Amino acid sequence: MTDPILKARGLVKRYGRVTALDHCDFDLMPGEILAVIGDNGAGKSTLIKAISGAVVPDGGEIWLEGKPVRFTSPIQAREHGIETVYQTLAMSPALSITDNMFMGRELRRPGWRGSLLRQLDRPKMERIAREKLSDLGLMTIQNINQAVETLSGGQRQGVAVARAAAFGSRVIILDEPTAALGVKESRRVLELILDVRSRGIPIILISHNMPHVFEVADRIHVHRLGKRLCVIDPKDHSMSDAVAYMTGADTPPEAMQPA
Amino acid sequence: MSKTENYEDAVSRASSDVASFDEHEKGLFGRFHHLLHTTPALVPLIVLVAAIVIFGLVLGSKFFSPFALTLILQQVQIVGVLAAAQSLIILTAGIDLSVGAIAVLCSVVMGKITFDYGLPPFIAVVLGLTVGTLIGGINGWLVSKVKLPPFIVTLGMWQIVLAANYLYSANETIRAQEIEEQAPFLQFLGTTFDVGGARLTLGVIAMVVLVGALAYALRATAWGRHVYAVGDDPEAAELAGVSVHRTLMSVYMLVGFICALAGWVMIGRFGSVSPSATTGVIGNIQAITAVVIGGISLFGGRGSILGAFFGALIVGVFELGLRMAGANPQWTFLLIGVLIIGAVAVDQWIRKVSA
């Protein structure tokens, strides 16, 4: 078996008396789509935030491509090629689509206007933003410079996904990417997820939408009570099995439980 | 599974062109509303031009002359510089009550270093600007790291700086004549030159250049976009990869620097160094007034620094115009009060994205 691209062992995170992560393990294999499912409050979001640098775990270790890493901010995780689409989308409503897509990694003009005046290369950023949105099929966005607050919920989500897909080089994390989307946009996002995988970039998909999870995931990480309960193969298990495991209605067979 | 999945297949036949709609006929009024929405500095500009035209018609050439109009610029130069500083803070959803006090303290520092310690005026100015930047840095650190509300931090800093200013200077004024004889460089920004009836000072030019440079930086650089993003939603900005702490620190330090620059402008304008200059007490409110009339949202993330500049000019036009018309000065305050409320009301109306 190949080594995981992203590996975590014994992650612990406590918020006061609440334990969100309880010695949690995590493995993401190269080129796979790993779905993370779990009941509300199981600690999925905290696990994802620990991996993406938004939360610093109290204990445990994380390895990226075999090297130990310790992120204290999302910027550091991004510099290592880990790109995240948060459930809250992390966009500035009053700024334009282009501004949001390039937030924190703006392109400067070549030559003295970029180095001396630090001028942004708006034409280039707008062109790339338009391309990325077209890749995602977000054709209903007419003006790339319109403020994000004037977009519908689904369009905003589409922009956030396009941002991650455009810049993620090692791992892309999607937290509930289809929750607010319409039929057409959901389909596009799922297609995009498969498309990104075909480029060899692994994806972590957090979702409550079981049909979507079972359609695209290669493996499913079932999270329960702050730790990994088991990892199942969607081909060997049904949706009701998965729901039974994650809610505690049923326990997975011994063999499925990682050591 | 297969039965439920097929309904999405129809999607593949959908068109893949960028959506376009027939331009809905909005009429003149609707188009005007859209223009205001995309260009927030337009409202104060319209008010400014209207005020100049009305005063010009009523008062004639007495008001509508190069001399009078540039006199307005001279009278607003201190408030204009402070308003530029205040705009930056308010764009990050903060407020700075200490701007005027920092300006006065820094002017005193520049004077004291020259006259008490005998250092060259150039060094004194550099040190004055440094003191301003440091005070701004303390404000920024308290806001960004200690997470205190900007209102509280700067309310306290206002009192601290003002008191330090009186204690340090023993409330002694350095007279204009002394400065002129011994350290004319301190009055450098007061240098005047006439261009065909118009009288400009270097302080006025410094204000205009400052506003222009900040407008450019806010619009066309990554730093400017970060300032807006932090003011809009700091958590989202942080997750999107903006260092909120660094952005806030840079803004507060820059604001401290600009306030110190206002202190230097003050020496040029008044000639003297006076610890009891009114700027220390009301400079903050004057700056906030200009910013609000200029259409910058107190909730952060929206507005343009040009608007604040126009806001400062509007106040200057009202002050001079009403004084020339022989009106009781209280009318000025009354009208400015109306403008503040009116500006925010217009702002709310423009924000209605649906229209």
Short mmCIF file of N, CA, C and O in Angstrom, two decimals, chain A residues 109-224:
data_model
loop_
_atom_site.label_atom_id
_atom_site.label_comp_id
_atom_site.label_asym_id
_atom_site.label_seq_id
_atom_site.Cartn_x
_atom_site.Cartn_y
_atom_site.Cartn_z
N ARG A 109 1.24 43.63 -11.57
CA ARG A 109 1.65 43.88 -12.94
C ARG A 109 3.14 43.59 -13.12
O ARG A 109 3.92 43.82 -12.20
N PRO A 110 3.51 43.14 -14.28
CA PRO A 110 4.95 42.97 -14.52
C PRO A 110 5.63 44.33 -14.64
O PRO A 110 4.96 45.33 -14.91
N GLY A 111 6.93 44.35 -14.41
CA GLY A 111 7.68 45.60 -14.61
C GLY A 111 7.55 46.53 -13.42
O GLY A 111 7.11 46.16 -12.34
N TRP A 112 7.89 47.79 -13.66
CA TRP A 112 7.98 48.76 -12.56
C TRP A 112 6.63 49.07 -11.94
O TRP A 112 6.54 49.39 -10.77
N ARG A 113 5.55 48.94 -12.73
CA ARG A 113 4.25 49.25 -12.15
C ARG A 113 3.90 48.23 -11.05
O ARG A 113 3.19 48.55 -10.12
N GLY A 114 4.40 47.01 -11.22
CA GLY A 114 4.15 46.00 -10.21
C GLY A 114 5.12 46.08 -9.05
O GLY A 114 4.73 46.02 -7.90
N SER A 115 6.40 46.25 -9.37
CA SER A 115 7.40 46.21 -8.30
C SER A 115 7.46 47.52 -7.54
O SER A 115 7.56 47.54 -6.32
N LEU A 116 7.36 48.63 -8.25
CA LEU A 116 7.51 49.92 -7.58
C LEU A 116 6.16 50.43 -7.07
O LEU A 116 6.02 50.78 -5.90
N LEU A 117 5.16 50.42 -7.94
CA LEU A 117 3.85 50.94 -7.54
C LEU A 117 2.97 49.84 -6.95
O LEU A 117 1.88 50.12 -6.48
N ARG A 118 3.45 48.61 -7.00
CA ARG A 118 2.69 47.47 -6.48
C ARG A 118 1.29 47.38 -7.08
O ARG A 118 0.33 47.03 -6.40
N GLN A 119 1.19 47.75 -8.34
CA GLN A 119 -0.13 47.78 -8.96
C GLN A 119 -0.62 46.38 -9.29
O GLN A 119 0.14 45.53 -9.75
N LEU A 120 -1.90 46.15 -9.05
CA LEU A 120 -2.49 44.85 -9.34
C LEU A 120 -2.67 44.68 -10.85
O LEU A 120 -2.97 45.64 -11.55
N ASP A 121 -2.52 43.44 -11.29
CA ASP A 121 -2.73 43.15 -12.71
C ASP A 121 -4.19 42.75 -12.90
O ASP A 121 -4.53 41.57 -13.00
N ARG A 122 -5.05 43.76 -12.94
CA ARG A 122 -6.49 43.46 -13.00
C ARG A 122 -6.91 42.70 -14.26
O ARG A 122 -7.64 41.73 -14.17
N PRO A 123 -6.44 43.11 -15.45
CA PRO A 123 -6.88 42.37 -16.65
C PRO A 123 -6.57 40.88 -16.55
O PRO A 123 -7.41 40.04 -16.86
N LYS A 124 -5.37 40.56 -16.05
CA LYS A 124 -4.99 39.16 -15.97
C LYS A 124 -5.83 38.43 -14.92
O LYS A 124 -6.31 37.32 -15.16
N MET A 125 -6.03 39.07 -13.77
CA MET A 125 -6.82 38.43 -12.72
C MET A 125 -8.25 38.21 -13.19
O MET A 125 -8.86 37.18 -12.94
N GLU A 126 -8.79 39.20 -13.90
CA GLU A 126 -10.16 39.07 -14.39
C GLU A 126 -10.27 37.95 -15.42
O GLU A 126 -11.23 37.19 -15.42
N ARG A 127 -9.23 37.84 -16.28
CA ARG A 127 -9.27 36.79 -17.30
C ARG A 127 -9.25 35.42 -16.65
O ARG A 127 -10.04 34.54 -16.98
N ILE A 128 -8.34 35.24 -15.67
CA ILE A 128 -8.24 33.93 -15.01
C ILE A 128 -9.53 33.62 -14.26
O ILE A 128 -10.05 32.49 -14.35
N ALA A 129 -10.06 34.62 -13.56
CA ALA A 129 -11.29 34.39 -12.80
C ALA A 129 -12.41 33.96 -13.73
O ALA A 129 -13.16 33.02 -13.44
N ARG A 130 -12.53 34.63 -14.87
CA ARG A 130 -13.57 34.28 -15.83
C ARG A 130 -13.38 32.85 -16.35
O ARG A 130 -14.32 32.07 -16.43
N GLU A 131 -12.12 32.49 -16.64
CA GLU A 131 -11.84 31.13 -17.12
C GLU A 131 -12.25 30.09 -16.10
O GLU A 131 -12.89 29.09 -16.42
N LYS A 132 -11.88 30.35 -14.84
CA LYS A 132 -12.17 29.37 -13.80
C LYS A 132 -13.67 29.20 -13.60
O LYS A 132 -14.16 28.10 -13.40
N LEU A 133 -14.38 30.32 -13.66
CA LEU A 133 -15.84 30.23 -13.51
C LEU A 133 -16.46 29.50 -14.69
O LEU A 133 -17.39 28.72 -14.53
N SER A 134 -15.92 29.73 -15.88
CA SER A 134 -16.45 29.04 -17.05
C SER A 134 -16.19 27.55 -16.96
O SER A 134 -17.04 26.74 -17.32
N ASP A 135 -14.99 27.19 -16.42
CA ASP A 135 -14.68 25.77 -16.22
C ASP A 135 -15.75 25.12 -15.36
O ASP A 135 -16.11 23.96 -15.53
N LEU A 136 -16.21 25.88 -14.37
CA LEU A 136 -17.19 25.35 -13.44
C LEU A 136 -18.60 25.43 -13.99
O LEU A 136 -19.54 24.98 -13.36
N GLY A 137 -18.74 26.06 -15.14
CA GLY A 137 -20.07 26.19 -15.73
C GLY A 137 -20.90 27.25 -15.05
O GLY A 137 -22.13 27.20 -15.09
N LEU A 138 -20.25 28.20 -14.39
CA LEU A 138 -21.03 29.25 -13.73
C LEU A 138 -21.31 30.37 -14.72
O LEU A 138 -20.81 31.48 -14.60
N MET A 139 -22.09 30.03 -15.74
CA MET A 139 -22.32 30.99 -16.82
C MET A 139 -23.32 32.05 -16.42
O MET A 139 -23.47 33.05 -17.12
N THR A 140 -24.07 31.80 -15.37
CA THR A 140 -25.10 32.78 -15.01
C THR A 140 -24.49 34.01 -14.36
O THR A 140 -25.19 34.97 -14.08
N ILE A 141 -23.19 33.97 -14.10
CA ILE A 141 -22.54 35.18 -13.60
C ILE A 141 -22.14 36.02 -14.80
O ILE A 141 -21.34 35.60 -15.62
N GLN A 142 -22.73 37.19 -14.91
CA GLN A 142 -22.49 37.99 -16.11
C GLN A 142 -21.25 38.85 -15.98
O GLN A 142 -20.46 38.96 -16.89
N ASN A 143 -21.12 39.45 -14.82
CA ASN A 143 -20.08 40.44 -14.66
C ASN A 143 -19.09 39.98 -13.60
O ASN A 143 -19.44 39.84 -12.43
N ILE A 144 -17.85 39.75 -14.03
CA ILE A 144 -16.83 39.23 -13.14
C ILE A 144 -16.47 40.25 -12.06
O ILE A 144 -15.88 39.93 -11.05
N ASN A 145 -16.84 41.50 -12.28
CA ASN A 145 -16.52 42.55 -11.31
C ASN A 145 -17.69 42.93 -10.42
O ASN A 145 -17.63 43.91 -9.71
N GLN A 146 -18.75 42.13 -10.48
CA GLN A 146 -19.85 42.48 -9.58
C GLN A 146 -19.52 42.01 -8.17
O GLN A 146 -18.77 41.06 -7.97
N ALA A 147 -20.10 42.72 -7.20
CA ALA A 147 -19.82 42.39 -5.80
C ALA A 147 -20.42 41.04 -5.47
O ALA A 147 -21.48 40.67 -5.97
N VAL A 148 -19.72 40.29 -4.61
CA VAL A 148 -20.17 38.95 -4.25
C VAL A 148 -21.55 39.00 -3.59
O VAL A 148 -22.35 38.08 -3.74
N GLU A 149 -21.86 40.10 -2.90
CA GLU A 149 -23.16 40.18 -2.21
C GLU A 149 -24.33 40.23 -3.20
O GLU A 149 -25.46 39.99 -2.80
N THR A 150 -24.05 40.52 -4.47
CA THR A 150 -25.14 40.55 -5.43
C THR A 150 -25.36 39.17 -6.07
O THR A 150 -26.26 39.03 -6.90
N LEU A 151 -24.58 38.17 -5.68
CA LEU A 151 -24.74 36.83 -6.24
C LEU A 151 -25.72 36.02 -5.39
O LEU A 151 -25.91 36.30 -4.21
N SER A 152 -26.31 35.01 -5.99
CA SER A 152 -27.15 34.09 -5.22
C SER A 152 -26.25 33.17 -4.41
O SER A 152 -25.04 33.06 -4.66
N GLY A 153 -26.85 32.47 -3.43
CA GLY A 153 -26.08 31.58 -2.56
C GLY A 153 -25.31 30.54 -3.36
O GLY A 153 -24.14 30.28 -3.11
N GLY A 154 -25.96 29.96 -4.36
CA GLY A 154 -25.30 28.93 -5.15
C GLY A 154 -24.14 29.48 -5.96
O GLY A 154 -23.08 28.85 -6.06
N GLN A 155 -24.35 30.68 -6.49
CA GLN A 155 -23.27 31.30 -7.27
C GLN A 155 -22.06 31.59 -6.38
O GLN A 155 -20.92 31.39 -6.77
N ARG A 156 -22.34 32.05 -5.14
CA ARG A 156 -21.23 32.31 -4.21
C ARG A 156 -20.45 31.05 -3.94
O ARG A 156 -19.23 31.05 -3.93
N GLN A 157 -21.18 29.95 -3.71
CA GLN A 157 -20.52 28.68 -3.46
C GLN A 157 -19.67 28.29 -4.66
O GLN A 157 -18.54 27.82 -4.52
N GLY A 158 -20.24 28.50 -5.85
CA GLY A 158 -19.50 28.17 -7.06
C GLY A 158 -18.20 28.95 -7.16
O GLY A 158 -17.16 28.41 -7.52
N VAL A 159 -18.25 30.22 -6.80
CA VAL A 159 -17.04 31.04 -6.85
C VAL A 159 -16.01 30.52 -5.86
O VAL A 159 -14.82 30.42 -6.16
N ALA A 160 -16.48 30.14 -4.66
CA ALA A 160 -15.55 29.64 -3.64
C ALA A 160 -14.90 28.34 -4.10
O ALA A 160 -13.70 28.12 -3.91
N VAL A 161 -15.69 27.46 -4.71
CA VAL A 161 -15.13 26.19 -5.20
C VAL A 161 -14.15 26.46 -6.33
O VAL A 161 -13.06 25.87 -6.40
N ALA A 162 -14.52 27.37 -7.20
CA ALA A 162 -13.62 27.70 -8.32
C ALA A 162 -12.29 28.23 -7.79
O ALA A 162 -11.23 27.93 -8.32
N ARG A 163 -12.36 29.02 -6.72
CA ARG A 163 -11.13 29.56 -6.13
C ARG A 163 -10.22 28.43 -5.65
O ARG A 163 -9.02 28.43 -5.93
N ALA A 164 -10.81 27.46 -4.93
CA ALA A 164 -9.99 26.36 -4.42
C ALA A 164 -9.43 25.52 -5.55
O ALA A 164 -8.26 25.15 -5.56
N ALA A 165 -10.29 25.22 -6.53
CA ALA A 165 -9.85 24.37 -7.64
C ALA A 165 -8.74 25.04 -8.43
O ALA A 165 -7.86 24.38 -8.98
N ALA A 166 -8.79 26.38 -8.48
CA ALA A 166 -7.80 27.10 -9.28
C ALA A 166 -6.42 27.08 -8.63
O ALA A 166 -5.42 27.13 -9.32
N PHE A 167 -6.39 27.01 -7.29
CA PHE A 167 -5.11 27.19 -6.62
C PHE A 167 -4.61 25.96 -5.86
O PHE A 167 -3.44 25.91 -5.51
N GLY A 168 -5.49 25.01 -5.56
CA GLY A 168 -5.05 23.85 -4.79
C GLY A 168 -4.11 23.00 -5.61
O GLY A 168 -4.42 22.64 -6.72
N SER A 169 -2.95 22.67 -5.05
CA SER A 169 -2.00 21.86 -5.81
C SER A 169 -1.78 20.49 -5.19
O SER A 169 -1.44 19.55 -5.88
N ARG A 170 -1.96 20.35 -3.86
CA ARG A 170 -1.72 19.06 -3.22
C ARG A 170 -2.99 18.42 -2.71
O ARG A 170 -3.24 17.24 -2.95
N VAL A 171 -3.79 19.21 -1.98
CA VAL A 171 -5.01 18.69 -1.38
C VAL A 171 -6.08 19.77 -1.47
O VAL A 171 -5.79 20.94 -1.25
N ILE A 172 -7.29 19.35 -1.82
CA ILE A 172 -8.41 20.29 -1.78
C ILE A 172 -9.43 19.77 -0.78
O ILE A 172 -9.80 18.60 -0.81
N ILE A 173 -9.82 20.65 0.12
CA ILE A 173 -10.81 20.30 1.14
C ILE A 173 -12.10 21.05 0.84
O ILE A 173 -12.09 22.26 0.67
N LEU A 174 -13.19 20.31 0.74
CA LEU A 174 -14.48 20.94 0.46
C LEU A 174 -15.42 20.64 1.62
O LEU A 174 -15.75 19.48 1.88
N ASP A 175 -15.84 21.68 2.31
CA ASP A 175 -16.75 21.51 3.44
C ASP A 175 -18.17 21.81 2.96
O ASP A 175 -18.50 22.95 2.67
N GLU A 176 -18.98 20.79 2.84
CA GLU A 176 -20.37 20.91 2.38
C GLU A 176 -20.47 21.72 1.08
O GLU A 176 -21.17 22.73 1.03
N PRO A 177 -19.79 21.28 0.02
CA PRO A 177 -19.74 22.13 -1.18
C PRO A 177 -21.06 22.21 -1.93
O PRO A 177 -21.27 23.13 -2.69
N THR A 178 -21.95 21.23 -1.72
CA THR A 178 -23.18 21.25 -2.52
C THR A 178 -24.40 21.63 -1.69
O THR A 178 -25.52 21.62 -2.19
N ALA A 179 -24.16 22.02 -0.43
CA ALA A 179 -25.30 22.24 0.47
C ALA A 179 -26.23 23.34 -0.04
O ALA A 179 -27.44 23.24 0.07
N ALA A 180 -25.66 24.39 -0.61
CA ALA A 180 -26.50 25.53 -0.99
C ALA A 180 -26.74 25.59 -2.49
O ALA A 180 -27.22 26.59 -2.99
N LEU A 181 -26.36 24.53 -3.21
CA LEU A 181 -26.39 24.62 -4.66
C LEU A 181 -27.67 24.05 -5.27
O LEU A 181 -28.29 23.15 -4.72
N GLY A 182 -28.01 24.57 -6.42
CA GLY A 182 -29.10 24.02 -7.20
C GLY A 182 -28.66 22.76 -7.91
O GLY A 182 -27.49 22.36 -7.84
N VAL A 183 -29.58 22.13 -8.61
CA VAL A 183 -29.30 20.85 -9.26
C VAL A 183 -28.12 20.98 -10.23
O VAL A 183 -27.17 20.21 -10.18
N LYS A 184 -28.20 21.99 -11.06
CA LYS A 184 -27.19 22.14 -12.09
C LYS A 184 -25.82 22.43 -11.48
O LYS A 184 -24.83 21.81 -11.85
N GLU A 185 -25.79 23.32 -10.51
CA GLU A 185 -24.51 23.66 -9.89
C GLU A 185 -23.94 22.49 -9.11
O GLU A 185 -22.74 22.24 -9.14
N SER A 186 -24.81 21.72 -8.41
CA SER A 186 -24.33 20.54 -7.67
C SER A 186 -23.64 19.57 -8.61
O SER A 186 -22.56 19.06 -8.34
N ARG A 187 -24.31 19.34 -9.72
CA ARG A 187 -23.76 18.42 -10.71
C ARG A 187 -22.39 18.91 -11.19
O ARG A 187 -21.44 18.16 -11.30
N ARG A 188 -22.31 20.22 -11.43
CA ARG A 188 -21.03 20.79 -11.89
C ARG A 188 -19.95 20.60 -10.84
O ARG A 188 -18.81 20.30 -11.18
N VAL A 189 -20.32 20.81 -9.59
CA VAL A 189 -19.32 20.67 -8.52
C VAL A 189 -18.85 19.23 -8.45
O VAL A 189 -17.64 18.95 -8.33
N LEU A 190 -19.78 18.28 -8.55
CA LEU A 190 -19.38 16.87 -8.50
C LEU A 190 -18.49 16.53 -9.69
O LEU A 190 -17.50 15.82 -9.56
N GLU A 191 -18.86 17.06 -10.85
CA GLU A 191 -18.02 16.83 -12.03
C GLU A 191 -16.63 17.43 -11.82
O GLU A 191 -15.62 16.83 -12.18
N LEU A 192 -16.63 18.61 -11.22
CA LEU A 192 -15.35 19.28 -10.97
C LEU A 192 -14.50 18.46 -10.02
O LEU A 192 -13.29 18.32 -10.19
N ILE A 193 -15.14 17.87 -8.99
CA ILE A 193 -14.42 17.06 -8.02
C ILE A 193 -13.75 15.89 -8.75
O ILE A 193 -12.57 15.60 -8.55
N LEU A 194 -14.52 15.24 -9.63
CA LEU A 194 -13.96 14.11 -10.38
C LEU A 194 -12.86 14.60 -11.32
O LEU A 194 -11.84 13.93 -11.51
N ASP A 195 -13.08 15.78 -11.87
CA ASP A 195 -12.10 16.36 -12.79
C ASP A 195 -10.78 16.66 -12.07
O ASP A 195 -9.70 16.38 -12.57
N VAL A 196 -10.91 17.19 -10.86
CA VAL A 196 -9.71 17.50 -10.07
C VAL A 196 -8.98 16.21 -9.72
O VAL A 196 -7.75 16.13 -9.78
N ARG A 197 -9.74 15.17 -9.38
CA ARG A 197 -9.09 13.90 -9.06
C ARG A 197 -8.35 13.35 -10.28
O ARG A 197 -7.25 12.81 -10.16
N SER A 198 -8.95 13.52 -11.46
CA SER A 198 -8.28 13.00 -12.65
C SER A 198 -6.97 13.73 -12.91
O SER A 198 -6.10 13.22 -13.60
N ARG A 199 -6.83 14.92 -12.34
CA ARG A 199 -5.55 15.62 -12.45
C ARG A 199 -4.59 15.15 -11.37
O ARG A 199 -3.48 15.67 -11.24
N GLY A 200 -5.03 14.20 -10.54
CA GLY A 200 -4.14 13.60 -9.55
C GLY A 200 -4.15 14.28 -8.20
O GLY A 200 -3.34 13.95 -7.33
N ILE A 201 -5.05 15.24 -8.01
CA ILE A 201 -5.08 15.94 -6.72
C ILE A 201 -6.16 15.31 -5.84
O ILE A 201 -7.31 15.19 -6.26
N PRO A 202 -5.77 14.88 -4.65
CA PRO A 202 -6.75 14.26 -3.77
C PRO A 202 -7.68 15.29 -3.14
O PRO A 202 -7.32 16.45 -2.98
N ILE A 203 -8.88 14.81 -2.81
CA ILE A 203 -9.91 15.72 -2.30
C ILE A 203 -10.49 15.15 -1.01
O ILE A 203 -10.72 13.94 -0.91
N ILE A 204 -10.69 16.02 -0.06
CA ILE A 204 -11.44 15.65 1.15
C ILE A 204 -12.79 16.32 1.03
O ILE A 204 -12.90 17.53 0.87
N LEU A 205 -13.83 15.51 1.10
CA LEU A 205 -15.18 16.02 0.89
C LEU A 205 -15.99 15.79 2.16
O LEU A 205 -16.20 14.65 2.56
N ILE A 206 -16.41 16.87 2.77
CA ILE A 206 -17.29 16.75 3.93
C ILE A 206 -18.69 17.01 3.44
O ILE A 206 -18.94 18.05 2.81
N SER A 207 -19.61 16.07 3.68
CA SER A 207 -20.94 16.28 3.16
C SER A 207 -21.97 15.49 3.95
O SER A 207 -21.68 14.44 4.51
N HIS A 208 -23.17 16.02 3.99
CA HIS A 208 -24.31 15.30 4.57
C HIS A 208 -25.12 14.63 3.48
O HIS A 208 -26.07 13.91 3.77
N ASN A 209 -24.78 14.93 2.24
CA ASN A 209 -25.58 14.43 1.14
C ASN A 209 -25.07 13.04 0.75
O ASN A 209 -24.11 12.88 0.00
N MET A 210 -25.75 12.00 1.28
CA MET A 210 -25.28 10.63 1.08
C MET A 210 -25.21 10.23 -0.39
O MET A 210 -24.23 9.62 -0.80
N PRO A 211 -26.21 10.54 -1.21
CA PRO A 211 -26.08 10.17 -2.62
C PRO A 211 -24.83 10.77 -3.27
O PRO A 211 -24.12 10.08 -4.01
N HIS A 212 -24.55 12.02 -2.95
CA HIS A 212 -23.34 12.63 -3.52
C HIS A 212 -22.09 11.94 -3.01
O HIS A 212 -21.17 11.65 -3.77
N VAL A 213 -22.05 11.66 -1.70
CA VAL A 213 -20.88 11.00 -1.12
C VAL A 213 -20.67 9.64 -1.78
O VAL A 213 -19.56 9.31 -2.22
N PHE A 214 -21.73 8.86 -1.87
CA PHE A 214 -21.58 7.51 -2.41
C PHE A 214 -21.29 7.52 -3.90
O PHE A 214 -20.75 6.57 -4.44
N GLU A 215 -21.65 8.60 -4.55
CA GLU A 215 -21.39 8.65 -5.99
C GLU A 215 -19.91 8.91 -6.29
O GLU A 215 -19.34 8.27 -7.17
N VAL A 216 -19.30 9.81 -5.56
CA VAL A 216 -17.95 10.22 -5.96
C VAL A 216 -16.83 9.67 -5.07
O VAL A 216 -15.69 9.57 -5.52
N ALA A 217 -17.12 9.30 -3.82
CA ALA A 217 -16.03 8.98 -2.90
C ALA A 217 -15.39 7.63 -3.21
O ALA A 217 -16.07 6.69 -3.63
N ASP A 218 -14.08 7.56 -3.02
CA ASP A 218 -13.38 6.29 -3.11
C ASP A 218 -13.40 5.57 -1.77
O ASP A 218 -13.48 4.35 -1.70
N ARG A 219 -13.27 6.35 -0.73
CA ARG A 219 -13.36 5.78 0.62
C ARG A 219 -14.15 6.76 1.47
O ARG A 219 -14.21 7.96 1.18
N ILE A 220 -14.74 6.25 2.54
CA ILE A 220 -15.54 7.11 3.41
C ILE A 220 -15.03 6.99 4.84
O ILE A 220 -14.97 5.89 5.40
N HIS A 221 -14.62 8.12 5.38
CA HIS A 221 -14.14 8.21 6.75
C HIS A 221 -15.36 8.53 7.63
O HIS A 221 -15.99 9.56 7.45
N VAL A 222 -15.73 7.62 8.50
CA VAL A 222 -16.89 7.85 9.37
C VAL A 222 -16.40 8.40 10.69
O VAL A 222 -15.60 7.76 11.39
N HIS A 223 -16.87 9.60 11.00
CA HIS A 223 -16.39 10.30 12.20
C HIS A 223 -17.48 10.21 13.25
O HIS A 223 -18.65 10.43 12.98
N ARG A 224 -17.09 9.85 14.47
CA ARG A 224 -18.08 9.77 15.54
C ARG A 224 -17.42 10.10 16.86
O ARG A 224 -16.34 9.59 17.17
#
